[in-house]
mmCIF file with all atom_site columns, C-alpha atoms in Angstrom:
data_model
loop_
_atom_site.group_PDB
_atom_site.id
_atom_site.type_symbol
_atom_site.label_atom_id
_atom_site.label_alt_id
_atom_site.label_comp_id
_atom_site.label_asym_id
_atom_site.label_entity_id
_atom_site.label_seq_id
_atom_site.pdbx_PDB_ins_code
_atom_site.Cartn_x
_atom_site.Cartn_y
_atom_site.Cartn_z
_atom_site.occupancy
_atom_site.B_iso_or_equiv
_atom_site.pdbx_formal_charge
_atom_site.auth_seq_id
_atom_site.auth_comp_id
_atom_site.auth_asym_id
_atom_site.auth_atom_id
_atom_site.pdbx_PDB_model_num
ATOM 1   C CA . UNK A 1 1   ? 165.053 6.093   -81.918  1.00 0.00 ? 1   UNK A CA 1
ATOM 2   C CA . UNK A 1 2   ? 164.952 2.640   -79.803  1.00 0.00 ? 2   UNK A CA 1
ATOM 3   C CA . UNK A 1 3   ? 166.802 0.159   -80.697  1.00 0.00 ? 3   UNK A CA 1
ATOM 4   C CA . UNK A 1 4   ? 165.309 -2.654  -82.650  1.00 0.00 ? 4   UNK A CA 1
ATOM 5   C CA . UNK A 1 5   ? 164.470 -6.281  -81.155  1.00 0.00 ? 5   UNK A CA 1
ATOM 6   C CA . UNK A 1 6   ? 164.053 -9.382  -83.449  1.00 0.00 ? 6   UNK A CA 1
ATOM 7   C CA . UNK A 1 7   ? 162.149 -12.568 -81.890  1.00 0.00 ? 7   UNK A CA 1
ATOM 8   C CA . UNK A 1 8   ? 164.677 -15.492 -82.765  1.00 0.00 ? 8   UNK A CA 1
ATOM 9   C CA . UNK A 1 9   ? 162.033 -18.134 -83.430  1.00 0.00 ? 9   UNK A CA 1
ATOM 10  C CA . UNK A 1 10  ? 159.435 -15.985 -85.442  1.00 0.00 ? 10  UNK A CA 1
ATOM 11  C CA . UNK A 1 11  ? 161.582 -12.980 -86.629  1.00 0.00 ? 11  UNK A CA 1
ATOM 12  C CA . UNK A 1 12  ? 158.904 -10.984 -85.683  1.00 0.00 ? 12  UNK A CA 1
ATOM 13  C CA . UNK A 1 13  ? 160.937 -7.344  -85.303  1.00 0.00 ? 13  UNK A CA 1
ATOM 14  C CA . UNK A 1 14  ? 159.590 -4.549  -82.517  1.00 0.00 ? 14  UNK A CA 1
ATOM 15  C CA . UNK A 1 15  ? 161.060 -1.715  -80.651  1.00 0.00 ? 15  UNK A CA 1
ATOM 16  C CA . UNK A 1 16  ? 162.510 -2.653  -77.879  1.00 0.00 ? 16  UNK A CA 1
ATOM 17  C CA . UNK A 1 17  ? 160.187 0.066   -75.977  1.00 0.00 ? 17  UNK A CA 1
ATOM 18  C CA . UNK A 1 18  ? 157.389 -1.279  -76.966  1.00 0.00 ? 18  UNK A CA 1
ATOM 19  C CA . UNK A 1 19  ? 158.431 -5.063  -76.353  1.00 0.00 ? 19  UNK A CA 1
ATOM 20  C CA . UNK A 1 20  ? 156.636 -6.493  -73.276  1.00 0.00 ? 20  UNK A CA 1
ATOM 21  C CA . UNK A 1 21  ? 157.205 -9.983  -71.284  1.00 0.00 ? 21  UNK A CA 1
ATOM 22  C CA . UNK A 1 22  ? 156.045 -12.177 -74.730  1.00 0.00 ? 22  UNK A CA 1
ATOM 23  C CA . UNK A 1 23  ? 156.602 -11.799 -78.531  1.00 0.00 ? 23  UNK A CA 1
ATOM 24  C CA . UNK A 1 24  ? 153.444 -10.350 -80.180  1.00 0.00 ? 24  UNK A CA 1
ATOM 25  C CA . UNK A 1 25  ? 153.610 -12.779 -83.219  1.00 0.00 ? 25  UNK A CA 1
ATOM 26  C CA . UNK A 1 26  ? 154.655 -16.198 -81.678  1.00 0.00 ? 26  UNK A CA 1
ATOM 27  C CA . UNK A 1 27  ? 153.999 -15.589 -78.409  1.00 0.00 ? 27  UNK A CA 1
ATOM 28  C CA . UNK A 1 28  ? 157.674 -17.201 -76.687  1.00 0.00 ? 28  UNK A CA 1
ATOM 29  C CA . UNK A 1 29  ? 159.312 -15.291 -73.834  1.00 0.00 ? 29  UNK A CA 1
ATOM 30  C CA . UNK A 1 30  ? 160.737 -11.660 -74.317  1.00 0.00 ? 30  UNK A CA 1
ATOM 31  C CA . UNK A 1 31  ? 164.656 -13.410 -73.412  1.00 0.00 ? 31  UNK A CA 1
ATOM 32  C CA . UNK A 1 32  ? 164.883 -14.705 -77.088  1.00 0.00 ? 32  UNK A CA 1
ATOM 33  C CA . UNK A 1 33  ? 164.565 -11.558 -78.740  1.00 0.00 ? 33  UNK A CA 1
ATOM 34  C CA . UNK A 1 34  ? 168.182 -10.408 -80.432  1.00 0.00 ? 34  UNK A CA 1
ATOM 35  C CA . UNK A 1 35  ? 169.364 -6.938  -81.348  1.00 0.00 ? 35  UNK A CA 1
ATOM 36  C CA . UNK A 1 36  ? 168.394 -6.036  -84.901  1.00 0.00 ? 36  UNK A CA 1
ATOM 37  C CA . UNK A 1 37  ? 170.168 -3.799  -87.546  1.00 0.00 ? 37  UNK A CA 1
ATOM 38  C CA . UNK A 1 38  ? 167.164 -1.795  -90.055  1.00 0.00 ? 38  UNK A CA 1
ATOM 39  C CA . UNK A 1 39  ? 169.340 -2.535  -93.019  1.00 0.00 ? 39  UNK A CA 1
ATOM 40  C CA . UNK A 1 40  ? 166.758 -0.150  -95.119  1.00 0.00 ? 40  UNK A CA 1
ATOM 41  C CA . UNK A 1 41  ? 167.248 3.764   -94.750  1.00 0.00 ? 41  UNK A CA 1
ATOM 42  C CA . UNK A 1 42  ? 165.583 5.857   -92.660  1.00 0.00 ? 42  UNK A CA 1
ATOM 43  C CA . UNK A 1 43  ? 164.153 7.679   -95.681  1.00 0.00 ? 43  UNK A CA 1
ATOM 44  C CA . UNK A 1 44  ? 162.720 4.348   -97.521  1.00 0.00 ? 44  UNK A CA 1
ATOM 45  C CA . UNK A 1 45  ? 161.860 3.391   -94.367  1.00 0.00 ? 45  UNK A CA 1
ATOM 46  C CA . UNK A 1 46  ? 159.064 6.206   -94.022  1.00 0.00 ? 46  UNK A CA 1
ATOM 47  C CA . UNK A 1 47  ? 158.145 5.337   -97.304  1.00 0.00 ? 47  UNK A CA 1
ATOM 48  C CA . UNK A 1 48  ? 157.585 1.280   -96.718  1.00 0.00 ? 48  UNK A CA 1
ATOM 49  C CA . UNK A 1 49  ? 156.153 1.644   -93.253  1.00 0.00 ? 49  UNK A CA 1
ATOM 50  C CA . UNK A 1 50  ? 153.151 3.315   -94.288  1.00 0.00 ? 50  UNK A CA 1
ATOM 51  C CA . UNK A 1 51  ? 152.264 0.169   -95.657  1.00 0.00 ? 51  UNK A CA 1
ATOM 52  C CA . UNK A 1 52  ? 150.324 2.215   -99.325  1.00 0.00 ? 52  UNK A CA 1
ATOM 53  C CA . UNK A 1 53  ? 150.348 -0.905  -101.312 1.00 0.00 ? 53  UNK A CA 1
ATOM 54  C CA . UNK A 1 54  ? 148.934 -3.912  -99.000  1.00 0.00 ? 54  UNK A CA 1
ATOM 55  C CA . UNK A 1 55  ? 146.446 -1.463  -97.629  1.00 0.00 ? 55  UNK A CA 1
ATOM 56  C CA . UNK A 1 56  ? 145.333 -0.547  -101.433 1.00 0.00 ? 56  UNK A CA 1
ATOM 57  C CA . UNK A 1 57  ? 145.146 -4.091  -102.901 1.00 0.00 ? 57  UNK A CA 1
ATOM 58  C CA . UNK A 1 58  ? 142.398 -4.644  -100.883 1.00 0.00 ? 58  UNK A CA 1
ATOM 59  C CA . UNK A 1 59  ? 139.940 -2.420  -102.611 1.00 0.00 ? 59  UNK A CA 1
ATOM 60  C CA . UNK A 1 60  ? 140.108 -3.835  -105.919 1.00 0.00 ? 60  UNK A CA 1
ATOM 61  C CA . UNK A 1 61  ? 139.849 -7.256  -104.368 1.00 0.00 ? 61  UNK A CA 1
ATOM 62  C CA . UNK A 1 62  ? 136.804 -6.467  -102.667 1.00 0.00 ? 62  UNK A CA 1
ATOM 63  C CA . UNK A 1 63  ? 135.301 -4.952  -105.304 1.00 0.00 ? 63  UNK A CA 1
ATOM 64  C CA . UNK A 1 64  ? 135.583 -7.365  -107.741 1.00 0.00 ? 64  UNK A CA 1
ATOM 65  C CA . UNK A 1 65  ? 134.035 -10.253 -104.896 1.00 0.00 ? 65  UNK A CA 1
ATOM 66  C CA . UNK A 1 66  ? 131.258 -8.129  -104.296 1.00 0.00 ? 66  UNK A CA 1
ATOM 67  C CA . UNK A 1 67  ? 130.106 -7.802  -108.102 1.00 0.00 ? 67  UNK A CA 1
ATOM 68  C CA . UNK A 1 68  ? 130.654 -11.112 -108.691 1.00 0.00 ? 68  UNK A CA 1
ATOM 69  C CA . UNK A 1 69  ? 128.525 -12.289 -105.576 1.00 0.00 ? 69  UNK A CA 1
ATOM 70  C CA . UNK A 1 70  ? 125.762 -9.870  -106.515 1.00 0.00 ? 70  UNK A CA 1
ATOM 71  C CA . UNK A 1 71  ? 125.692 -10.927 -109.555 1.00 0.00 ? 71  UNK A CA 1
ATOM 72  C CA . UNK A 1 72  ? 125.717 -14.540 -108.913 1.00 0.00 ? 72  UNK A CA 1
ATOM 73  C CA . UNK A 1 73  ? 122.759 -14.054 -106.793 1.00 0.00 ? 73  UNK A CA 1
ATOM 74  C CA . UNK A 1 74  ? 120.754 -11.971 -109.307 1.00 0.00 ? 74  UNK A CA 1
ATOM 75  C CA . UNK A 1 75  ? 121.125 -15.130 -111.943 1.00 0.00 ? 75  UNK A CA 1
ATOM 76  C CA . UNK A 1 76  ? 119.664 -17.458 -109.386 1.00 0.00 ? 76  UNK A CA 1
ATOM 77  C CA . UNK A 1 77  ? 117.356 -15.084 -107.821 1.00 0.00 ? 77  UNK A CA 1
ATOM 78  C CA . UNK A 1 78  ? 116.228 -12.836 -111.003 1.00 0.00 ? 78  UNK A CA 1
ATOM 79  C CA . UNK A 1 79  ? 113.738 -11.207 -109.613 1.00 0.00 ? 79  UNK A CA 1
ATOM 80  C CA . UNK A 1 80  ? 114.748 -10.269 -106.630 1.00 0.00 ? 80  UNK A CA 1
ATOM 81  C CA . UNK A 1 81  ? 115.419 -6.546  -107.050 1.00 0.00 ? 81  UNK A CA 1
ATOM 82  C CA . UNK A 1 82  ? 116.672 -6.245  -110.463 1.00 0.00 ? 82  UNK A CA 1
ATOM 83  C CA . UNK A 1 83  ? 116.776 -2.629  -110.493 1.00 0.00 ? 83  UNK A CA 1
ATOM 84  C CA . UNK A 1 84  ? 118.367 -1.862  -107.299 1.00 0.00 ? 84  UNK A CA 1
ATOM 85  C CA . UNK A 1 85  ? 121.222 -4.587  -107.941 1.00 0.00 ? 85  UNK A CA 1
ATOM 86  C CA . UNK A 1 86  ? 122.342 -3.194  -111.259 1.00 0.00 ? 86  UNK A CA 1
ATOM 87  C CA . UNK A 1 87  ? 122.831 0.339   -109.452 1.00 0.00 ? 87  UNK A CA 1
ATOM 88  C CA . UNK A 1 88  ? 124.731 -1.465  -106.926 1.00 0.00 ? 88  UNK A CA 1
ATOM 89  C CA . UNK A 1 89  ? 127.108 -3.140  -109.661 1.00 0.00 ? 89  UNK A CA 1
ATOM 90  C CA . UNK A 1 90  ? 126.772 -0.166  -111.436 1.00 0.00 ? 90  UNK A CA 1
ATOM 91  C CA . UNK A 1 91  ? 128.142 1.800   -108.717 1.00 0.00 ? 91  UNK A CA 1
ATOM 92  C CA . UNK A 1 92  ? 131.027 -1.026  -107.375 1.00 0.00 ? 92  UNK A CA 1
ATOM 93  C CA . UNK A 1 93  ? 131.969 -1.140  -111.124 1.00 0.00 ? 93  UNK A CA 1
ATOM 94  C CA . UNK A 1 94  ? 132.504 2.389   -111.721 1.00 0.00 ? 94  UNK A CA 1
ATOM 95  C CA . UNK A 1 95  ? 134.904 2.463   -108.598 1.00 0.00 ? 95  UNK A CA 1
ATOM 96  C CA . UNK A 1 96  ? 136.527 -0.599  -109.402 1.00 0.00 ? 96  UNK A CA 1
ATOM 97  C CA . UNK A 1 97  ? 139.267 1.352   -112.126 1.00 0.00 ? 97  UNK A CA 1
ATOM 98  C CA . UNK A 1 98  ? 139.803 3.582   -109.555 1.00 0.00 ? 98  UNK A CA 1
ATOM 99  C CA . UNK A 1 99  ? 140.908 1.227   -106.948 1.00 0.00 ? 99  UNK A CA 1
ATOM 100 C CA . UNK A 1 100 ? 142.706 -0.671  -109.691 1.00 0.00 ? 100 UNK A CA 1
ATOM 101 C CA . UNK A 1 101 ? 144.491 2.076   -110.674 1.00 0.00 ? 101 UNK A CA 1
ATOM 102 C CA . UNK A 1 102 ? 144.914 2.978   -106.924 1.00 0.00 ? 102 UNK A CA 1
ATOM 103 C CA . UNK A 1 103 ? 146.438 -0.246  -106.031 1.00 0.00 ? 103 UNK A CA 1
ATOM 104 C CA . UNK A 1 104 ? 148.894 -0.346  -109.165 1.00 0.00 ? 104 UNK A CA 1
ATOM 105 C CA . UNK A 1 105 ? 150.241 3.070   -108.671 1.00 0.00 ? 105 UNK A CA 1
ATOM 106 C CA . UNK A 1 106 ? 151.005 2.213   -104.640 1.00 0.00 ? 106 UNK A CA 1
ATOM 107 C CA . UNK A 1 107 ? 152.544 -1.208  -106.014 1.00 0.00 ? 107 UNK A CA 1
ATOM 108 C CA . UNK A 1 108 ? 155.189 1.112   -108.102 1.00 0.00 ? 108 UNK A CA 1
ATOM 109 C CA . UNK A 1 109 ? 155.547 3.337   -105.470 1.00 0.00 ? 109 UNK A CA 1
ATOM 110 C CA . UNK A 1 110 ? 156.280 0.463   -102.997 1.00 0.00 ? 110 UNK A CA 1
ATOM 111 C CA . UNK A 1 111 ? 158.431 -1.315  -105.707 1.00 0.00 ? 111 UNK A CA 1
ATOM 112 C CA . UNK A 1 112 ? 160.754 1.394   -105.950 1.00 0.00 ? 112 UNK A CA 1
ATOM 113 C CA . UNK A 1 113 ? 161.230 1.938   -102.533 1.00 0.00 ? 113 UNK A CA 1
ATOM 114 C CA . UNK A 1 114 ? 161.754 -1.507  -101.626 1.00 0.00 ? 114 UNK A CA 1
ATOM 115 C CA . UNK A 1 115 ? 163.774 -2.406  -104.207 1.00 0.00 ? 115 UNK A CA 1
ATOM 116 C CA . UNK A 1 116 ? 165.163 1.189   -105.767 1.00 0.00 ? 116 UNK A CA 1
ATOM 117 C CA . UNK A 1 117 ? 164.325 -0.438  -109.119 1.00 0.00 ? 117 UNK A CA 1
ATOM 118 C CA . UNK A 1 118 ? 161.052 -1.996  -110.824 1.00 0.00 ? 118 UNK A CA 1
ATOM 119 C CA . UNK A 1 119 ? 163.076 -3.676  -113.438 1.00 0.00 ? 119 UNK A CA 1
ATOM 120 C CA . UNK A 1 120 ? 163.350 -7.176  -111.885 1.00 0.00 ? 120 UNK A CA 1
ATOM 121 C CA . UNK A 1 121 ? 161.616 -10.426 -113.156 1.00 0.00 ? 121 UNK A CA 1
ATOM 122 C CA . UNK A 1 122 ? 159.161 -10.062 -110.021 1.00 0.00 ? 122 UNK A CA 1
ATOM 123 C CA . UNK A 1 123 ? 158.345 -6.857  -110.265 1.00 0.00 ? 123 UNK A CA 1
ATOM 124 C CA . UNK A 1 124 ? 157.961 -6.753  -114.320 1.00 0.00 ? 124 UNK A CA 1
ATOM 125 C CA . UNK A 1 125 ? 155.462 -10.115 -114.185 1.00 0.00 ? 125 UNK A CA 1
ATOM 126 C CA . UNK A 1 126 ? 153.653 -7.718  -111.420 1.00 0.00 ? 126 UNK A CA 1
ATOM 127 C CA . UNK A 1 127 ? 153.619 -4.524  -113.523 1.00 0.00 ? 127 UNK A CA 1
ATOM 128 C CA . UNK A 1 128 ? 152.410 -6.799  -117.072 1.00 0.00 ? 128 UNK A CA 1
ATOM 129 C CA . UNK A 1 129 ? 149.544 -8.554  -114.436 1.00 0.00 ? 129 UNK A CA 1
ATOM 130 C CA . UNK A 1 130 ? 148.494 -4.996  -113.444 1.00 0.00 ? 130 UNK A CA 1
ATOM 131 C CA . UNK A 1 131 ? 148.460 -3.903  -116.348 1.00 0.00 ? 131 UNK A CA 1
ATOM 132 C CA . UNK A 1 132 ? 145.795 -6.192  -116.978 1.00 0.00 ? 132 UNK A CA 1
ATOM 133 C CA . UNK A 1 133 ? 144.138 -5.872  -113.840 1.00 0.00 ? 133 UNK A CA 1
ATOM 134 C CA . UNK A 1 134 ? 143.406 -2.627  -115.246 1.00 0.00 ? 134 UNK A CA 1
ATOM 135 C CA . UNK A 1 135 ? 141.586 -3.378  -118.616 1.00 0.00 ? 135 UNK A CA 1
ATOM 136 C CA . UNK A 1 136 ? 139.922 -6.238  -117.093 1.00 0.00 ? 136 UNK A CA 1
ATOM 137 C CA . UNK A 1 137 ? 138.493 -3.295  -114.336 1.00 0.00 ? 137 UNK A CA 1
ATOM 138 C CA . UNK A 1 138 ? 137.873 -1.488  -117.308 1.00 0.00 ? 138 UNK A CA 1
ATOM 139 C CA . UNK A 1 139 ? 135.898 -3.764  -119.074 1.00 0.00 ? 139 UNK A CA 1
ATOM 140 C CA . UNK A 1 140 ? 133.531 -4.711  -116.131 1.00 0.00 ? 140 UNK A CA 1
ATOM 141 C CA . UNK A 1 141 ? 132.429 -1.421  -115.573 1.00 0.00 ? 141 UNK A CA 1
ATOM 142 C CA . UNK A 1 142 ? 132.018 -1.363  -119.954 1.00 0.00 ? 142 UNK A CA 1
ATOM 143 C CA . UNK A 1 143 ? 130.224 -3.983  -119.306 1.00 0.00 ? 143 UNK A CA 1
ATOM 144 C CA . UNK A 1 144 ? 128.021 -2.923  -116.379 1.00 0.00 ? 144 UNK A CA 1
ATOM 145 C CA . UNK A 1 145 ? 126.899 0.723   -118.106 1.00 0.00 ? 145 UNK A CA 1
ATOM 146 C CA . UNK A 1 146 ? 126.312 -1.193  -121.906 1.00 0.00 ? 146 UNK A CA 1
ATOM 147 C CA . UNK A 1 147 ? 122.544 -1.427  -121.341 1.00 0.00 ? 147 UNK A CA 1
ATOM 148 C CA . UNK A 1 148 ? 120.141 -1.008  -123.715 1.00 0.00 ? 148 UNK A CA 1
ATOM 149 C CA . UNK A 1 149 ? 118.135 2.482   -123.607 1.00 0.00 ? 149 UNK A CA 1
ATOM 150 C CA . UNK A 1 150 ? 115.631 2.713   -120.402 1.00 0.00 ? 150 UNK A CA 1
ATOM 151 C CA . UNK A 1 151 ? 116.446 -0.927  -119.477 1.00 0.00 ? 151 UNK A CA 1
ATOM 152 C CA . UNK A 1 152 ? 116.279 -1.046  -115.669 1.00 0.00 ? 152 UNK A CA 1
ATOM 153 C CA . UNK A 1 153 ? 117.544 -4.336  -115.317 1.00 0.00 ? 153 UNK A CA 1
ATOM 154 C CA . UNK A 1 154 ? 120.490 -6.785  -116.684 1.00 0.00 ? 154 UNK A CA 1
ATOM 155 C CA . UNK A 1 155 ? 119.770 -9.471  -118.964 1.00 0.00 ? 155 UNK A CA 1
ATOM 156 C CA . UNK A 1 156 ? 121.109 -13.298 -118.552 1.00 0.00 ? 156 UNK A CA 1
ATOM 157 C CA . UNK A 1 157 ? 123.843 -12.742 -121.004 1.00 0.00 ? 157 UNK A CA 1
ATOM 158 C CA . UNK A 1 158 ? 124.953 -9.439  -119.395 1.00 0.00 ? 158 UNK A CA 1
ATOM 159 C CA . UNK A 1 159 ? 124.899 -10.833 -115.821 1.00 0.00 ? 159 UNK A CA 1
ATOM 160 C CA . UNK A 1 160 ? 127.460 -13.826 -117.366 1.00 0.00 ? 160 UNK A CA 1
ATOM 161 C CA . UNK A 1 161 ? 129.398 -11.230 -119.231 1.00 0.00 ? 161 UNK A CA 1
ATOM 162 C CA . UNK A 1 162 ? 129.789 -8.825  -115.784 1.00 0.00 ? 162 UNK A CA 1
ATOM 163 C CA . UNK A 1 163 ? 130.001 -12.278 -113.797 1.00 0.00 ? 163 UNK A CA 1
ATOM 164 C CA . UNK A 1 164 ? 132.829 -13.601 -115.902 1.00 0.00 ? 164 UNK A CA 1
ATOM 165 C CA . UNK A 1 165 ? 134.774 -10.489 -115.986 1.00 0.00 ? 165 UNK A CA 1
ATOM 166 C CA . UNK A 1 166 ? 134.687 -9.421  -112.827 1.00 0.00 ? 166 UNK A CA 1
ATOM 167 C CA . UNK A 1 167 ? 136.196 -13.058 -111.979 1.00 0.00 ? 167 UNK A CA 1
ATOM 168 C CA . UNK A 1 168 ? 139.042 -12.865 -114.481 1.00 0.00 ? 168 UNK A CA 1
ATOM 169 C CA . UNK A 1 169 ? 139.874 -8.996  -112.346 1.00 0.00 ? 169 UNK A CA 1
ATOM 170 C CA . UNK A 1 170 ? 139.411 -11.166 -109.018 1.00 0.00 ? 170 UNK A CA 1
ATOM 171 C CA . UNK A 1 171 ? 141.497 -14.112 -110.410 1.00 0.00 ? 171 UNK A CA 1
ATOM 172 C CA . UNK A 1 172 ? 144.849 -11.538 -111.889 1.00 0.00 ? 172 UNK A CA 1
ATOM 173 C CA . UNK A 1 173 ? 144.233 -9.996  -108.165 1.00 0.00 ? 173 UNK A CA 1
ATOM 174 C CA . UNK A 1 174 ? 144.658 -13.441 -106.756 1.00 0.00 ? 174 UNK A CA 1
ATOM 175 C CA . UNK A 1 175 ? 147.853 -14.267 -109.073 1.00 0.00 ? 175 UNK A CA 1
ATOM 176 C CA . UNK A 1 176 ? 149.398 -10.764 -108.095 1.00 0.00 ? 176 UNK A CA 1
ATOM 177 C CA . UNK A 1 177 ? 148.963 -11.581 -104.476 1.00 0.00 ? 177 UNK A CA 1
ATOM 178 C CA . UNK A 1 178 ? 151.079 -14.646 -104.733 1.00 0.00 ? 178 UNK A CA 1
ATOM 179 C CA . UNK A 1 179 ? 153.411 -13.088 -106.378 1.00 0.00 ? 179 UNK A CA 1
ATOM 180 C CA . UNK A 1 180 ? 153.368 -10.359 -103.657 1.00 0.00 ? 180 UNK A CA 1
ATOM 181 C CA . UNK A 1 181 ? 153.632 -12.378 -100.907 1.00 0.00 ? 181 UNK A CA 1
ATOM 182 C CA . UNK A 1 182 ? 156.499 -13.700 -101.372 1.00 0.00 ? 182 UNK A CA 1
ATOM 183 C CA . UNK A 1 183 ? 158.582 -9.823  -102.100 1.00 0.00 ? 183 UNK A CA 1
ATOM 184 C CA . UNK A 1 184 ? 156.751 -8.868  -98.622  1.00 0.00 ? 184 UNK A CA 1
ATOM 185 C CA . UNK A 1 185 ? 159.788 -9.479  -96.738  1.00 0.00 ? 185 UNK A CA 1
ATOM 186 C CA . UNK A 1 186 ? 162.225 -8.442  -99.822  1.00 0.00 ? 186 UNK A CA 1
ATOM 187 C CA . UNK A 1 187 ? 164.489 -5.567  -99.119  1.00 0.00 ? 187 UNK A CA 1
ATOM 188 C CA . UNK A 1 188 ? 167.343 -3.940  -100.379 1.00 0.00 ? 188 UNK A CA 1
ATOM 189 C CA . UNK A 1 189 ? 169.857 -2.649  -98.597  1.00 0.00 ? 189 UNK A CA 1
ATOM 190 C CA . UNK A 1 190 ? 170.704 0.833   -98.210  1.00 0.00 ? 190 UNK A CA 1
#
């Protein structure tokens, strides 16, 4: 394995094979780069480096913008097609538990290896938030399939309902990516 370079001013960290005449990140002069010790083993290493959680996260995210921007524009453009928006929420809420569920499970997964334990304050406030994330998912695709019988279209009141929750999933995504950010970097040892 090649030894591992860290750029001094960014701490941007490459393989010293694949480190050219300027630092990827920051873009300073190759010189500055300094030795650097993985302090992670190899075996979490695998693990973190395929990167499972911040890849997932973005599904739910996305999902829960989309319905909410549909949505939005079927309340101030009702009758531009009615019928072939409430499929398309329809069928973005009915994958949103999924990628919910997706995300959370990859958070745990990433948790664990990163910090061989999920039973710090961090981790707990993300695992209670996620929790939520998950009803809230739940409820907006409730909410999307509670029509009445042969209706082909949503009503005011169900376009606020979806609109609202599908915000509250998109805001808890928002509040677990701050918390997120900032265990990004977060290792343990070992």
């Amino acid at each position: 394995m090649a030894q591992l370079m860290r750029c001094k001013p960014c701490g941007y960290i490459i393989s010293e094979d694949k480190l050219g005449d300027t630092c990827p990140a920051c873009g300073v002069p190759s010189k500055v780069f300094e030795p650097y010790k993985d302090r992670v083993s190899p075996e979490r290493r695998k693990i973190l480096d395929l990167d499972l959680h911040p890849i997932a996260v973005h599904f739910p995210q996305t999902l829960a913008v989309f319905i909410a921007q549909i949505v939005l524009v079927n309340l101030i453009f009702p009758e531009f097609k009615p019928t072939e928006i409430k499929s398309f929420v329809q069928f973005m809420a009915l994958l949103l538990p999924f990628a919910v569920v997706g995300a959370f499970l990859s958070g745990i997964i990433d948790g664990k290896a990163r910090f061989k334990k999920l039973k710090t304050t961090a981790l707990t406030r993300k695992i209670i938030f996620g929790s939520m994330m998950i009803i809230s998912s739940g409820l907006v695709t409730l909410f999307s399939f509670n029509m009445p019988d042969g209706a082909l279209e949503y009503n005011t009141i169900q376009k606020i309902i979806i609109l609202l929750s599908s915000s509250v999933t998109l805001a808890i995504a928002i509040y677990l990516a701050v918390i997120g950010k900032k265990l990004m970097y977060a290792e343990m040892p070992g």
